[in-house]
């Protein structure tokens, strides 16, 4: 379903692709996923008998939207741009090596920048621009085709955009991208860092080239990905993260469906629901796990208003948009079951949730839908910092590992800084302020001085960081809710989406000899798929901690190892 947000002009030129032998009309600038979903086709991958999958994360992490592109092999629909006349079909459950396209040897390029930044979101761009403006050579490596990251998602360049009408989030992102570009930052688009021998020798590749990079300093700003919460039906096509839904709507002007339910925990869900409703989608309900408007939460309102008044105004606008669209807001609840088939989700059941994260019997309500958007918070993308040996600690409130680092991102490893949500999930404004501090610190280290203009930028960033950290702490308090892992899953519920491993299989393979996540992984295959345990790993970690009656520590989960993202062997291994 095509939608139109404020500030976007007429639809761009249309093109056509073939989906499983049938013609599908797309817009210039679409990805394969946005074109298929706009055409009412949410399924992408055949995972097995009567088990189709569709876009889930929307950022190239989960690999659920894998499709077969004629002449190009298997690709991810969420990041693959439409080419006129391309022929696309669902990816098979297992790769048939006999039909696989031979891999061409990519040219290898050596780079030796002063600073290498991993990630082109608010944190990474701020660090890169700050350093480049002081004369350092800076390379930014970003997995996406466009800069901005998950927060500053930019519209497809094919759209006509009225700059005076688009919202502040779009404009701020465009300004930061322009600043980095003007400063001379070199950007490697569509590139993945797959391994590192050390902090000053790293390996990356995209579809055209591969790189061996020898930076003097390294800043990791890889962001975060959304927490997966398994429940019956969560693998159905049309069930996706709120981040994926926002990418569809903000970048491609596509609604995830015609009847959409948004559920989870945190303010992002309110924003997505309001934006979809304002752009013309039917949002049947916003389901919030916490109680953000309770008396206890409202007491933090003054702190939030003083710390970030513009965000409070945004929240007021989102609330008015939901009221105008008559979207019911249901608190203290979650989606506990979804029904549908290979063609997609058709209905969901929500229920009240108790303090332990379990459904309260007798409180269920059903909704007819064709899309469900889920956002239960984020987990840091810390595989690179763990691979490099940076010290981490377990944050019990967030139920995740966070990097031990100072305000400028300096870790326990010399020359490595980790900033933004990949250090600790604290939001885009905190990330951007930390990016300025990290970039300035690198300048001071490599040049031996801090110009007066940069000292002013540092002071401003420190104030912004402190102010927005106060806001984030207050927001976390307001949206406080039980962290969901496996509480809503039934024995037959698939926990490992990639390898189709159910909760009962994980439980059956867990005994006195196999209780750690790594041991259970080896005997059950859970965590061995293309998402590399990013969605099932936290569930297995929590179960292991309960069984062993131990506190989760830095080395409790899966061991970090290269490749940190799925990478063709032809990229990793030299031809000889």
XYZ file of C-alpha atoms in Angstrom:
576
model
C 0.000 0.000 0.000
C 1.459 3.352 -1.079
C 1.134 6.232 1.376
C 2.164 9.873 1.225
C 3.792 11.762 4.092
C 3.762 15.532 4.427
C 6.401 17.159 2.253
C 6.559 14.401 -0.363
C 5.518 15.194 -3.909
C 4.117 13.077 -6.698
C 5.089 9.443 -7.054
C 8.335 8.922 -8.960
C 8.553 7.120 -12.270
C 7.327 3.520 -12.238
C 9.231 0.454 -13.392
C 8.345 -3.221 -13.556
C 9.889 -6.362 -12.137
C 8.847 -9.992 -12.248
C 7.995 -11.725 -8.967
C 7.767 -15.510 -9.243
C 6.730 -15.106 -12.877
C 4.109 -12.408 -12.258
C 4.574 -8.700 -13.120
C 4.854 -6.258 -10.208
C 4.838 -2.480 -10.623
C 7.471 -0.644 -8.589
C 8.643 2.929 -8.186
C 12.112 4.141 -9.060
C 14.119 4.039 -5.843
C 12.181 1.088 -4.360
C 13.901 -1.869 -2.802
C 12.576 -5.280 -3.773
C 10.921 -5.489 -0.336
C 9.167 -2.113 -0.539
C 7.902 -2.927 -4.042
C 6.547 -6.326 -2.987
C 4.874 -5.024 0.163
C 3.300 -2.120 -1.740
C 1.888 -4.738 -4.129
C 0.415 -6.736 -1.213
C 3.040 -9.494 -1.320
C 4.747 -9.726 2.101
C 6.336 -13.178 1.651
C 9.910 -13.433 0.339
C 11.614 -16.637 1.455
C 10.536 -20.286 1.559
C 11.757 -21.563 4.923
C 10.107 -24.976 4.613
C 6.724 -26.639 4.009
C 3.955 -24.058 4.558
C 6.521 -21.744 6.135
C 7.089 -18.512 4.232
C 9.006 -15.563 5.630
C 9.040 -11.883 4.838
C 10.849 -8.714 5.784
C 11.464 -8.667 9.545
C 14.345 -6.409 10.614
C 14.438 -4.232 7.491
C 18.164 -3.571 7.922
C 19.938 -6.626 6.528
C 20.456 -8.412 9.855
C 17.877 -11.210 10.005
C 18.113 -12.508 6.384
C 14.407 -13.447 6.481
C 13.706 -11.494 3.290
C 16.162 -13.448 1.127
C 15.107 -13.672 -2.531
C 16.629 -15.193 -5.655
C 17.567 -12.583 -8.262
C 18.145 -14.006 -11.722
C 21.790 -13.587 -12.670
C 22.796 -12.317 -9.229
C 22.015 -15.195 -6.860
C 20.522 -14.791 -3.408
C 19.983 -11.229 -2.202
C 18.227 -9.494 0.695
C 15.033 -7.832 -0.500
C 15.180 -5.081 2.149
C 18.459 -3.629 0.834
C 18.392 -4.655 -2.848
C 17.254 -1.834 -5.170
C 14.800 -2.597 -7.938
C 16.268 -2.659 -11.437
C 13.838 -2.405 -14.372
C 13.062 -5.843 -15.739
C 14.709 -7.778 -12.900
C 13.384 -11.286 -12.314
C 12.955 -12.243 -8.671
C 11.654 -15.385 -6.977
C 11.464 -16.668 -3.387
C 14.730 -17.969 -1.962
C 14.765 -21.704 -1.288
C 15.178 -23.149 2.223
C 18.693 -24.314 1.390
C 21.118 -23.019 -1.202
C 21.458 -25.373 -4.165
C 25.178 -25.226 -4.906
C 24.651 -26.735 -8.351
C 22.577 -23.686 -9.316
C 24.748 -21.127 -7.559
C 26.327 -18.387 -9.603
C 30.134 -18.571 -9.701
C 31.651 -15.835 -7.554
C 33.895 -13.367 -9.308
C 37.119 -12.398 -7.572
C 36.691 -8.876 -6.267
C 39.599 -6.436 -6.534
C 41.255 -5.781 -3.184
C 42.114 -2.217 -2.189
C 44.313 -1.101 0.692
C 43.279 1.996 2.668
C 45.243 3.764 5.422
C 43.065 6.596 6.778
C 43.686 8.541 9.956
C 40.255 7.462 11.149
C 37.960 4.618 10.160
C 34.347 4.946 11.309
C 32.039 1.926 11.181
C 28.449 3.116 10.721
C 26.849 6.080 8.979
C 24.200 6.988 11.545
C 24.086 9.987 13.922
C 27.091 8.887 16.012
C 29.309 7.826 13.132
C 28.573 10.839 10.943
C 29.161 13.280 13.804
C 32.527 11.673 14.629
C 33.555 11.567 10.978
C 32.561 15.167 10.220
C 34.235 16.501 13.372
C 37.542 14.784 12.538
C 37.482 15.559 8.804
C 36.793 19.262 9.420
C 40.125 19.401 11.256
C 42.031 17.971 8.299
C 42.124 14.262 9.147
C 41.551 11.682 6.422
C 38.361 9.864 7.360
C 36.674 6.796 5.881
C 33.113 5.831 6.833
C 32.049 2.269 6.150
C 28.261 1.889 5.988
C 26.161 -1.174 5.124
C 23.310 0.819 3.601
C 23.062 2.484 0.231
C 22.249 5.835 1.894
C 23.757 7.547 4.928
C 21.659 8.380 7.980
C 21.362 5.057 9.783
C 18.179 3.786 11.362
C 17.268 7.149 12.906
C 18.032 9.591 10.099
C 16.427 7.405 7.438
C 16.419 9.402 4.227
C 13.819 9.204 1.441
C 14.651 7.602 -1.847
C 16.312 10.202 -4.122
C 13.622 9.434 -6.702
C 11.012 11.299 -4.605
C 10.295 14.996 -4.959
C 10.686 16.446 -1.468
C 9.549 19.852 -0.232
C 12.307 20.772 2.236
C 10.062 23.284 4.012
C 7.415 20.633 4.748
C 9.406 17.569 5.846
C 9.866 17.019 9.581
C 12.841 17.908 11.775
C 14.150 14.350 11.798
C 14.536 14.351 8.013
C 16.069 17.840 7.966
C 18.544 17.171 10.775
C 19.725 14.030 9.033
C 20.158 15.787 5.719
C 22.153 18.556 7.388
C 24.503 16.102 9.115
C 25.030 14.122 5.909
C 25.768 17.350 4.015
C 28.233 18.386 6.714
C 30.175 15.115 6.456
C 30.171 15.297 2.665
C 31.429 18.900 2.663
C 34.209 17.952 5.089
C 35.522 15.409 2.575
C 34.622 12.187 4.351
C 35.124 9.164 2.089
C 32.099 6.862 2.283
C 32.125 3.177 1.347
C 28.436 2.455 0.698
C 26.871 -0.989 0.946
C 30.015 -2.255 2.684
C 30.290 -4.706 5.536
C 33.197 -5.058 7.894
C 33.423 -8.823 8.260
C 36.572 -9.279 10.328
C 39.504 -7.719 12.154
C 42.988 -9.005 12.883
C 43.514 -6.056 15.238
C 42.318 -2.504 15.798
C 44.601 -1.294 12.999
C 43.953 -4.047 10.462
C 40.380 -4.663 9.369
C 38.620 -6.347 6.447
C 35.506 -5.223 4.570
C 33.733 -5.724 1.252
C 30.760 -4.711 -0.833
C 29.422 -6.110 -4.096
C 32.186 -4.509 -6.186
C 35.301 -4.302 -4.031
C 36.972 -5.618 -0.924
C 39.253 -3.689 1.376
C 42.069 -4.234 3.822
C 42.094 -1.143 6.020
C 44.911 0.078 8.264
C 43.519 3.018 10.263
C 45.427 4.988 12.888
C 42.258 5.178 14.965
C 38.978 3.240 14.898
C 35.491 4.415 15.924
C 32.725 1.808 16.092
C 29.263 3.321 15.655
C 27.431 0.256 14.355
C 24.138 1.070 16.068
C 21.685 -1.490 17.378
C 19.037 -3.938 16.253
C 15.612 -4.655 17.699
C 15.098 -7.306 20.338
C 13.259 -10.378 19.087
C 10.401 -11.666 21.273
C 9.166 -15.095 20.147
C 5.466 -15.946 20.358
C 3.260 -18.246 18.257
C 3.079 -16.769 14.755
C 5.922 -14.249 15.010
C 7.590 -15.685 11.887
C 4.570 -15.052 9.626
C 5.044 -12.708 6.640
C 3.762 -9.279 7.601
C 5.090 -9.485 11.164
C 8.077 -7.147 11.320
C 9.940 -4.771 13.593
C 8.834 -1.174 13.998
C 12.218 -0.185 12.576
C 11.429 -2.080 9.377
C 7.996 -0.449 9.203
C 9.501 3.001 9.674
C 12.070 2.367 6.941
C 9.278 1.369 4.560
C 7.217 4.447 5.372
C 9.907 7.133 5.728
C 12.269 6.002 2.962
C 9.862 4.526 0.395
C 6.392 5.871 1.295
C 5.040 2.339 1.693
C 2.816 1.139 4.529
C 3.618 -2.326 5.919
C -0.041 -3.205 5.311
C -3.569 -1.870 5.045
C -4.628 -2.846 8.585
C -1.638 -2.412 10.870
C -1.195 -3.103 14.578
C 1.837 -1.580 16.318
C 2.999 -3.153 19.578
C 5.958 -3.227 21.934
C 7.649 -1.005 24.468
C 8.973 2.509 24.035
C 8.290 5.832 22.308
C 9.376 4.666 18.847
C 6.167 2.649 18.569
C 4.050 5.736 19.199
C 5.973 7.622 16.525
C 5.578 4.848 13.949
C 1.857 4.427 14.683
C 1.260 8.188 14.415
C 3.268 8.549 11.198
C 1.462 5.638 9.543
C -1.948 6.941 10.598
C -1.133 10.466 9.392
C 0.062 9.150 6.026
C -3.164 7.241 5.376
C -2.689 3.720 6.758
C -5.326 2.199 9.047
C -3.698 1.603 12.433
C -6.075 -0.689 14.330
C -4.310 -0.279 17.694
C -1.141 0.819 19.468
C -0.282 -1.767 22.127
C 2.228 -0.631 24.781
C 3.817 -3.013 27.282
C 4.496 -0.269 29.830
C 2.325 2.369 31.482
C 3.845 5.657 30.267
C 0.929 7.837 31.399
C 0.668 6.479 34.959
C 1.043 8.810 37.953
C 4.437 7.262 38.707
C 5.662 7.961 35.174
C 4.203 11.441 34.868
C 6.352 12.534 37.823
C 9.326 12.397 35.451
C 7.577 14.716 32.986
C 9.250 17.940 34.177
C 12.718 16.384 33.858
C 11.944 15.277 30.321
C 10.423 18.646 29.371
C 13.438 20.597 30.613
C 15.980 18.167 29.136
C 14.497 17.861 25.643
C 11.453 20.115 25.089
C 11.375 19.393 21.340
C 10.928 15.674 22.000
C 8.013 16.419 24.344
C 6.449 18.514 21.571
C 6.959 15.613 19.161
C 5.201 13.289 21.623
C 2.289 15.739 21.831
C 2.016 15.806 18.027
C 2.063 12.007 17.857
C -0.645 11.838 20.528
C -2.849 14.267 18.570
C -2.310 12.267 15.365
C -3.438 9.085 17.121
C -6.466 10.854 18.575
C -7.454 12.257 15.174
C -7.191 8.802 13.631
C -9.101 7.284 16.595
C -6.351 4.719 17.219
C -6.983 2.867 20.488
C -3.953 2.829 22.819
C -3.801 -0.268 25.035
C -1.212 -0.236 27.834
C 0.228 -3.021 29.962
C -0.342 -5.414 27.047
C 1.444 -7.297 24.282
C 0.800 -9.425 21.220
C 0.693 -13.037 22.394
C -0.422 -14.902 19.262
C -0.662 -14.367 15.509
C -2.641 -16.374 12.957
C -2.150 -16.637 9.219
C -0.397 -18.686 6.572
C 2.231 -18.550 3.817
C 0.448 -15.520 2.317
C 0.827 -13.538 5.545
C -0.588 -12.691 8.954
C -4.369 -12.287 9.199
C -5.140 -11.755 12.876
C -3.427 -11.180 16.213
C -4.360 -11.697 19.828
C -3.225 -9.301 22.526
C -3.436 -9.771 26.297
C -2.554 -7.998 29.499
C 0.940 -8.837 30.753
C 1.856 -9.355 34.430
C 5.014 -8.224 36.227
C 6.862 -11.387 35.169
C 6.092 -10.825 31.494
C 3.414 -13.515 31.197
C -0.042 -13.205 29.643
C -2.959 -12.747 32.052
C -5.698 -15.276 31.288
C -9.088 -13.839 30.375
C -7.747 -10.498 29.077
C -7.354 -11.466 25.402
C -8.577 -9.362 22.469
C -8.368 -10.221 18.772
C -7.725 -7.868 15.837
C -7.932 -8.530 12.096
C -4.709 -7.282 10.506
C -2.405 -7.804 7.549
C 0.675 -6.310 9.231
C 2.076 -6.314 12.766
C 4.940 -4.011 13.780
C 6.826 -4.992 16.929
C 9.344 -2.943 18.898
C 10.546 -4.212 22.283
C 13.671 -2.102 22.547
C 17.132 -2.534 21.093
C 20.298 -4.537 21.626
C 23.730 -3.041 20.864
C 25.548 -4.300 17.775
C 28.653 -5.120 19.783
C 30.076 -8.063 17.839
C 33.001 -5.948 16.571
C 33.910 -4.513 19.964
C 33.764 -7.998 21.486
C 35.858 -9.422 18.642
C 38.526 -6.773 19.321
C 38.587 -7.595 23.019
C 36.982 -4.440 24.411
C 35.796 -4.872 27.987
C 32.005 -5.181 28.412
C 29.642 -5.477 31.339
C 26.132 -6.817 31.748
C 23.371 -4.228 32.181
C 20.566 -5.920 34.080
C 18.042 -3.181 33.307
C 18.598 -3.423 29.544
C 19.305 -7.182 29.627
C 22.282 -6.663 27.335
C 26.043 -6.298 27.270
C 27.270 -2.715 27.145
C 30.784 -1.484 26.406
C 32.921 -0.085 29.190
C 33.806 3.291 27.690
C 34.089 6.934 28.696
C 31.962 9.783 27.314
C 34.179 10.038 24.224
C 33.878 6.312 23.587
C 37.402 5.260 24.657
C 37.407 1.547 25.467
C 39.856 -0.744 27.223
C 41.599 -1.291 23.856
C 43.967 1.465 22.754
C 42.868 3.221 19.573
C 39.304 1.868 19.672
C 36.316 4.026 20.554
C 32.722 2.753 20.669
C 29.920 5.308 20.571
C 26.178 5.541 20.106
C 23.792 2.642 20.465
C 26.516 0.080 19.748
C 28.018 1.074 23.121
C 24.771 1.399 25.086
C 21.336 2.088 23.672
C 20.536 5.683 24.652
C 18.998 7.252 21.555
C 20.105 9.333 18.582
C 20.728 12.604 20.412
C 23.055 11.000 22.933
C 24.758 9.167 20.070
C 25.339 12.320 18.035
C 26.797 14.219 20.992
C 29.109 11.288 21.766
C 30.163 11.301 18.106
C 31.395 14.899 18.388
C 33.368 14.047 21.530
C 34.899 10.962 19.910
C 35.880 12.819 16.756
C 37.411 15.649 18.784
C 39.369 13.191 20.942
C 40.835 11.547 17.841
C 41.867 14.957 16.509
C 43.645 15.760 19.791
C 45.437 12.398 19.802
C 46.656 12.567 16.201
C 47.457 16.295 15.946
C 48.456 17.052 19.527
C 46.147 20.062 19.740
C 42.522 21.127 20.044
C 41.653 24.296 18.084
C 39.491 26.881 19.849
C 36.528 26.241 17.549
C 36.696 22.565 18.378
C 36.868 23.303 22.110
C 33.602 25.210 21.738
C 32.022 22.247 19.920
C 33.224 19.934 22.699
C 31.606 22.082 25.409
C 28.337 22.192 23.490
C 28.396 18.426 22.927
C 29.089 17.755 26.612
C 26.067 19.838 27.591
C 23.881 18.109 24.995
C 25.100 14.717 26.158
C 24.312 15.395 29.823
C 20.904 16.900 28.984
C 19.837 14.042 26.719
C 21.113 11.377 29.102
C 18.821 12.876 31.735
C 15.942 12.702 29.262
C 16.783 9.095 28.363
C 16.883 7.996 32.005
C 13.504 9.643 32.623
C 12.035 8.064 29.478
C 13.323 4.626 30.510
C 11.616 5.121 33.868
C 8.346 6.228 32.249
C 8.278 3.237 29.895
C 9.531 0.699 32.455
C 8.151 -2.775 31.756
C 9.216 -6.402 32.127
C 11.846 -7.410 29.567
C 10.352 -10.136 27.389
C 12.465 -13.099 26.283
C 10.701 -16.497 26.177
C 7.676 -15.802 28.415
C 5.193 -15.700 25.511
C 6.594 -18.703 23.618
C 4.901 -22.101 23.593
C 6.897 -25.361 23.249
C 6.225 -25.454 19.489
C 7.132 -21.784 18.953
C 10.131 -21.278 16.687
C 12.846 -19.451 18.632
C 15.702 -19.674 16.120
C 14.111 -18.202 13.007
C 16.986 -19.120 10.666
C 17.283 -22.820 11.518
C 13.608 -23.314 12.514
C 14.463 -24.555 16.010
C 11.504 -24.596 18.402
C 11.597 -23.832 22.112
C 10.935 -27.509 22.908
C 13.969 -28.587 20.848
C 16.195 -26.182 22.732
C 14.772 -27.409 26.037
C 15.220 -31.081 25.034
C 18.872 -30.505 24.133
C 19.608 -28.727 27.397
C 20.907 -30.973 30.184
C 23.613 -31.007 32.832
C 26.270 -31.258 30.107
C 24.853 -28.582 27.807
C 23.585 -25.557 29.670
C 25.591 -22.675 28.226
C 24.302 -20.954 25.069
C 27.380 -22.120 23.147
C 26.875 -25.762 24.139
C 23.139 -25.681 23.349
C 23.967 -24.078 20.003
C 26.252 -26.957 19.050
C 23.699 -29.665 19.833
C 20.519 -27.922 18.618
C 21.768 -25.706 15.724
C 19.959 -22.733 17.296
C 22.091 -19.682 16.556
C 23.854 -21.219 13.547
C 21.813 -19.386 10.904
C 22.532 -16.262 8.888
C 21.464 -13.823 11.608
C 24.247 -15.475 13.670
C 22.175 -15.752 16.821
C 21.199 -12.096 17.069
C 17.518 -12.927 17.685
C 17.592 -16.330 19.389
C 20.839 -15.696 21.303
C 19.309 -13.405 23.968
C 16.551 -15.971 24.607
C 19.078 -18.771 25.024
C 21.252 -16.562 27.236
C 18.345 -15.782 29.564
C 17.310 -19.462 29.767
C 20.883 -20.494 30.502
C 21.197 -17.931 33.296
C 17.978 -19.208 34.895
C 19.025 -22.865 34.656
C 22.502 -22.274 36.017
C 21.297 -19.729 38.578
C 24.134 -17.464 37.515
C 24.442 -13.791 36.741
C 25.063 -13.097 33.066
C 28.618 -11.938 32.447
C 30.776 -10.770 29.550
C 31.581 -14.301 28.383
C 28.179 -15.899 28.957
C 26.888 -15.722 25.374
C 28.099 -16.909 21.987
C 31.810 -16.352 21.374
C 32.519 -13.523 18.894
C 34.317 -14.641 15.769
C 34.859 -13.663 12.153
C 33.021 -13.313 9.906
C 30.814 -11.098 12.045
C 28.321 -10.875 9.169
C 27.571 -13.546 6.510
C 30.298 -13.181 3.877
C 31.033 -15.223 0.726
C 34.107 -17.411 1.043
C 35.344 -15.863 -2.201
C 35.662 -12.556 -0.331
C 37.464 -14.032 2.656
C 39.825 -16.405 0.835
C 42.382 -15.240 -1.707
C 42.130 -16.880 -5.176
C 45.434 -18.690 -4.654
